[in-house]
Amino acid sequence: MSAYDILTTRGVTRLCHFTKFQNLTHIITSVEGILASSSIRQDTKNVNDTARYDGELDFVCCSVQYPNSWFLKRAMQNNLDKIFREWVVLYIDLSILKYKNIKFCPCNASKENGAYISKNMDNIDSIFASTVSTFDYPRTSKMLPCCPTDGQAEILIENSIPREYIKGIAVGNEDVAGRVYSILKMYGVEYISIYIAPDVLTTEWSNMIKKGCSPNEIRCEWSEEV
């Protein structure tokens, strides 16, 4: 089976990539969407991970089903911008795996400078194993089957994630949701769904999925006047 088939069989419906709210306009206004670090112009560069110990500058890092909220928390804490404080999570259509060169990692891809990154997508099901050698904790019996054993497991997508594959945006509150919608409407892409999902932007979702529960995600509906 292909990587897409393996993941969909487990109930995976999306990949996740988080970014600063201020980056959203750059992403939404270009058909290229999310660019790998090596492809971002220096004058607009505002990357989440300036170190990139994984060495994969030509790839966009994504997590499976839910974001890497541990790294997101650290990025929020390190964000010194006093004006743009908000972050969003972009939901990526899983079908992109059919068309892009991809790699995967059962843990955070930067671990030991990318030592655990694999090109062999036939083995991607290993991220759901009962035990993962790079992770200290075994998979719980009630854990949602769509979630990797290590919540920081990654799929790396070469070059870019075109805008057409961005199917949703998760935000922490209604205020940010309204601001996101204004951007989407301004550029004619309001078909992208917006979800108010505060637990998704924290590590709380990890505790929930280990008990077999999904975090609440409220899809926003907007009137013509908004």
Short mmCIF file of N, CA and C in Angstrom, two decimals, residues 80-172:
data_model
loop_
_atom_site.label_atom_id
_atom_site.label_comp_id
_atom_site.label_asym_id
_atom_site.label_seq_id
_atom_site.Cartn_x
_atom_site.Cartn_y
_atom_site.Cartn_z
N LEU A 80 9.19 36.89 20.48
CA LEU A 80 9.41 38.18 21.13
C LEU A 80 8.58 39.31 20.52
N ASP A 81 7.84 38.98 19.48
CA ASP A 81 7.00 39.99 18.82
C ASP A 81 5.85 40.38 19.74
N LYS A 82 5.77 41.65 20.09
CA LYS A 82 4.75 42.11 21.03
C LYS A 82 3.42 42.43 20.34
N ILE A 83 3.41 42.46 19.01
CA ILE A 83 2.19 42.78 18.27
C ILE A 83 1.53 41.51 17.75
N PHE A 84 2.30 40.70 17.02
CA PHE A 84 1.75 39.47 16.44
C PHE A 84 2.05 38.30 17.37
N ARG A 85 1.11 38.00 18.25
CA ARG A 85 1.31 36.95 19.25
C ARG A 85 0.60 35.65 18.89
N GLU A 86 -0.36 35.72 17.97
CA GLU A 86 -1.21 34.56 17.70
C GLU A 86 -0.57 33.58 16.72
N TRP A 87 -0.94 32.33 16.90
CA TRP A 87 -0.50 31.26 16.01
C TRP A 87 -1.72 30.50 15.50
N VAL A 88 -1.59 29.88 14.36
CA VAL A 88 -2.68 29.08 13.80
C VAL A 88 -2.12 27.74 13.35
N VAL A 89 -3.01 26.76 13.22
CA VAL A 89 -2.62 25.44 12.71
C VAL A 89 -3.32 25.23 11.38
N LEU A 90 -2.56 24.93 10.35
CA LEU A 90 -3.11 24.68 9.03
C LEU A 90 -3.34 23.18 8.86
N TYR A 91 -4.55 22.84 8.42
CA TYR A 91 -4.89 21.44 8.15
C TYR A 91 -4.64 21.17 6.66
N ILE A 92 -3.83 20.15 6.41
CA ILE A 92 -3.41 19.82 5.05
C ILE A 92 -4.11 18.55 4.56
N ASP A 93 -4.67 18.62 3.37
CA ASP A 93 -5.34 17.46 2.77
C ASP A 93 -4.33 16.33 2.57
N LEU A 94 -4.69 15.17 3.06
CA LEU A 94 -3.78 14.03 3.03
C LEU A 94 -3.43 13.59 1.61
N SER A 95 -4.25 13.94 0.65
CA SER A 95 -4.02 13.51 -0.73
C SER A 95 -2.73 14.07 -1.31
N ILE A 96 -2.15 15.08 -0.67
CA ILE A 96 -0.88 15.62 -1.15
C ILE A 96 0.22 14.55 -1.16
N LEU A 97 0.06 13.52 -0.33
CA LEU A 97 1.05 12.45 -0.27
C LEU A 97 1.15 11.68 -1.58
N LYS A 98 0.12 11.76 -2.41
CA LYS A 98 0.12 11.04 -3.69
C LYS A 98 0.99 11.72 -4.74
N TYR A 99 1.26 13.01 -4.52
CA TYR A 99 1.87 13.79 -5.59
C TYR A 99 3.23 14.41 -5.24
N LYS A 100 3.64 14.30 -4.00
CA LYS A 100 4.87 14.95 -3.58
C LYS A 100 5.92 13.93 -3.13
N ASN A 101 7.18 14.32 -3.24
CA ASN A 101 8.26 13.54 -2.67
C ASN A 101 8.22 13.74 -1.16
N ILE A 102 8.17 12.66 -0.41
CA ILE A 102 7.97 12.76 1.04
C ILE A 102 8.92 11.85 1.80
N LYS A 103 9.13 12.20 3.05
CA LYS A 103 9.88 11.40 4.01
C LYS A 103 9.07 11.37 5.29
N PHE A 104 9.48 10.51 6.24
CA PHE A 104 8.80 10.50 7.53
C PHE A 104 9.80 10.28 8.64
N CYS A 105 9.37 10.60 9.84
CA CYS A 105 10.20 10.38 11.03
C CYS A 105 9.29 9.97 12.18
N PRO A 106 9.61 8.90 12.94
CA PRO A 106 8.75 8.44 14.03
C PRO A 106 8.77 9.36 15.25
N CYS A 107 9.67 10.35 15.22
CA CYS A 107 9.80 11.30 16.33
C CYS A 107 10.01 12.69 15.73
N ASN A 108 10.34 13.64 16.53
CA ASN A 108 10.70 14.95 16.01
C ASN A 108 11.88 14.79 15.05
N ALA A 109 11.74 15.31 13.84
CA ALA A 109 12.74 15.09 12.81
C ALA A 109 14.12 15.64 13.17
N SER A 110 14.17 16.60 14.07
CA SER A 110 15.45 17.20 14.46
C SER A 110 16.24 16.34 15.45
N LYS A 111 15.61 15.29 15.98
CA LYS A 111 16.27 14.45 16.97
C LYS A 111 17.57 13.87 16.38
N GLU A 112 18.65 14.05 17.12
CA GLU A 112 19.97 13.57 16.68
C GLU A 112 20.26 14.00 15.24
N ASN A 113 19.95 15.27 14.97
CA ASN A 113 20.25 15.88 13.67
C ASN A 113 19.68 15.11 12.48
N GLY A 114 18.44 14.64 12.65
CA GLY A 114 17.75 13.99 11.55
C GLY A 114 18.09 12.53 11.35
N ALA A 115 18.68 11.90 12.35
CA ALA A 115 19.16 10.51 12.20
C ALA A 115 18.03 9.51 11.95
N TYR A 116 16.79 9.84 12.34
CA TYR A 116 15.70 8.88 12.25
C TYR A 116 14.75 9.15 11.08
N ILE A 117 15.10 10.11 10.24
CA ILE A 117 14.29 10.40 9.05
C ILE A 117 14.47 9.28 8.03
N SER A 118 13.36 8.85 7.45
CA SER A 118 13.40 7.74 6.48
C SER A 118 12.71 8.13 5.17
N LYS A 119 13.27 7.65 4.07
CA LYS A 119 12.66 7.83 2.76
C LYS A 119 11.75 6.65 2.39
N ASN A 120 11.86 5.58 3.15
CA ASN A 120 11.10 4.37 2.84
C ASN A 120 9.67 4.48 3.38
N MET A 121 8.79 5.03 2.57
CA MET A 121 7.41 5.27 3.02
C MET A 121 6.62 3.99 3.22
N ASP A 122 7.15 2.86 2.73
CA ASP A 122 6.47 1.58 2.97
C ASP A 122 6.43 1.25 4.46
N ASN A 123 7.34 1.88 5.23
CA ASN A 123 7.42 1.60 6.67
C ASN A 123 6.74 2.65 7.52
N ILE A 124 5.93 3.50 6.91
CA ILE A 124 5.35 4.60 7.68
C ILE A 124 4.40 4.10 8.77
N ASP A 125 3.87 2.90 8.60
CA ASP A 125 2.98 2.37 9.64
C ASP A 125 3.71 2.17 10.96
N SER A 126 5.05 2.17 10.93
CA SER A 126 5.85 1.99 12.15
C SER A 126 5.64 3.13 13.15
N ILE A 127 5.15 4.28 12.70
CA ILE A 127 4.93 5.39 13.63
C ILE A 127 3.76 5.11 14.57
N PHE A 128 2.98 4.06 14.25
CA PHE A 128 1.84 3.69 15.08
C PHE A 128 2.12 2.43 15.92
N ALA A 129 3.36 2.00 15.96
CA ALA A 129 3.72 0.77 16.68
C ALA A 129 3.43 0.88 18.17
N SER A 130 3.27 -0.24 18.81
CA SER A 130 3.00 -0.26 20.26
C SER A 130 4.12 0.42 21.04
N THR A 131 5.34 0.20 20.59
CA THR A 131 6.49 0.90 21.17
C THR A 131 7.34 1.44 20.03
N VAL A 132 7.89 2.61 20.24
CA VAL A 132 8.77 3.25 19.26
C VAL A 132 10.11 3.49 19.96
N SER A 133 11.18 3.08 19.34
CA SER A 133 12.49 3.10 20.00
C SER A 133 12.93 4.51 20.41
N THR A 134 12.45 5.51 19.72
CA THR A 134 12.86 6.89 20.01
C THR A 134 11.95 7.58 21.02
N PHE A 135 10.96 6.84 21.54
CA PHE A 135 9.96 7.44 22.44
C PHE A 135 9.87 6.61 23.71
N ASP A 136 9.81 7.26 24.86
CA ASP A 136 9.89 6.57 26.15
C ASP A 136 8.62 5.86 26.57
N TYR A 137 7.49 6.22 25.98
CA TYR A 137 6.22 5.72 26.47
C TYR A 137 5.52 4.81 25.45
N PRO A 138 5.00 3.67 25.90
CA PRO A 138 4.29 2.78 24.98
C PRO A 138 2.93 3.35 24.60
N ARG A 139 2.41 2.88 23.52
CA ARG A 139 1.09 3.30 23.06
C ARG A 139 0.02 2.78 24.02
N THR A 140 -0.95 3.62 24.36
CA THR A 140 -2.02 3.18 25.25
C THR A 140 -3.04 2.36 24.48
N SER A 141 -3.75 1.48 25.17
CA SER A 141 -4.71 0.59 24.51
C SER A 141 -5.89 1.35 23.93
N LYS A 142 -6.22 2.52 24.50
CA LYS A 142 -7.38 3.29 24.03
C LYS A 142 -7.01 4.39 23.04
N MET A 143 -5.75 4.53 22.75
CA MET A 143 -5.29 5.64 21.91
C MET A 143 -5.96 5.62 20.54
N LEU A 144 -6.36 6.79 20.06
CA LEU A 144 -6.99 6.87 18.74
C LEU A 144 -6.05 6.28 17.69
N PRO A 145 -6.54 5.39 16.85
CA PRO A 145 -5.68 4.72 15.87
C PRO A 145 -5.06 5.66 14.84
N CYS A 146 -5.65 6.83 14.66
CA CYS A 146 -5.14 7.78 13.66
C CYS A 146 -3.95 8.59 14.17
N CYS A 147 -3.60 8.44 15.44
CA CYS A 147 -2.53 9.25 16.02
C CYS A 147 -1.25 8.44 16.20
N PRO A 148 -0.11 8.99 15.79
CA PRO A 148 1.17 8.30 16.00
C PRO A 148 1.46 8.08 17.48
N THR A 149 2.22 7.06 17.78
CA THR A 149 2.58 6.76 19.17
C THR A 149 3.29 7.95 19.81
N ASP A 150 4.22 8.55 19.08
CA ASP A 150 4.87 9.78 19.51
C ASP A 150 4.19 10.93 18.78
N GLY A 151 3.56 11.81 19.54
CA GLY A 151 2.83 12.92 18.94
C GLY A 151 3.68 13.88 18.14
N GLN A 152 5.01 13.76 18.26
CA GLN A 152 5.91 14.63 17.50
C GLN A 152 6.41 13.99 16.20
N ALA A 153 5.87 12.83 15.86
CA ALA A 153 6.23 12.19 14.59
C ALA A 153 5.92 13.14 13.44
N GLU A 154 6.73 13.07 12.38
CA GLU A 154 6.59 14.03 11.30
C GLU A 154 6.57 13.39 9.92
N ILE A 155 5.90 14.07 9.01
CA ILE A 155 6.00 13.79 7.58
C ILE A 155 6.58 15.04 6.93
N LEU A 156 7.59 14.86 6.12
CA LEU A 156 8.28 15.97 5.48
C LEU A 156 7.92 15.99 4.00
N ILE A 157 7.48 17.13 3.52
CA ILE A 157 6.99 17.28 2.15
C ILE A 157 7.93 18.21 1.38
N GLU A 158 8.40 17.76 0.24
CA GLU A 158 9.42 18.51 -0.49
C GLU A 158 8.89 19.80 -1.10
N ASN A 159 9.67 20.85 -0.98
CA ASN A 159 9.51 22.15 -1.64
C ASN A 159 8.36 23.01 -1.11
N SER A 160 7.15 22.50 -1.18
CA SER A 160 6.01 23.34 -0.80
C SER A 160 4.75 22.52 -0.59
N ILE A 161 3.78 23.16 0.05
CA ILE A 161 2.43 22.61 0.13
C ILE A 161 1.52 23.61 -0.55
N PRO A 162 1.14 23.38 -1.80
CA PRO A 162 0.32 24.33 -2.53
C PRO A 162 -0.97 24.69 -1.77
N ARG A 163 -1.42 25.90 -1.99
CA ARG A 163 -2.60 26.40 -1.28
C ARG A 163 -3.82 25.50 -1.45
N GLU A 164 -3.95 24.86 -2.59
CA GLU A 164 -5.13 24.03 -2.86
C GLU A 164 -5.26 22.87 -1.87
N TYR A 165 -4.15 22.53 -1.18
CA TYR A 165 -4.20 21.42 -0.23
C TYR A 165 -4.48 21.89 1.20
N ILE A 166 -4.57 23.18 1.41
CA ILE A 166 -4.90 23.69 2.74
C ILE A 166 -6.43 23.66 2.88
N LYS A 167 -6.92 22.76 3.71
CA LYS A 167 -8.37 22.57 3.77
C LYS A 167 -9.00 23.14 5.04
N GLY A 168 -8.18 23.56 5.99
CA GLY A 168 -8.73 24.10 7.23
C GLY A 168 -7.68 24.86 8.02
N ILE A 169 -8.16 25.70 8.93
CA ILE A 169 -7.28 26.47 9.80
C ILE A 169 -7.86 26.40 11.21
N ALA A 170 -7.06 25.95 12.16
CA ALA A 170 -7.50 25.87 13.56
C ALA A 170 -6.93 27.06 14.32
N VAL A 171 -7.79 27.68 15.13
CA VAL A 171 -7.38 28.84 15.92
C VAL A 171 -7.81 28.64 17.37
N GLY A 172 -7.29 29.52 18.24
CA GLY A 172 -7.54 29.34 19.66
C GLY A 172 -8.79 29.99 20.19
#
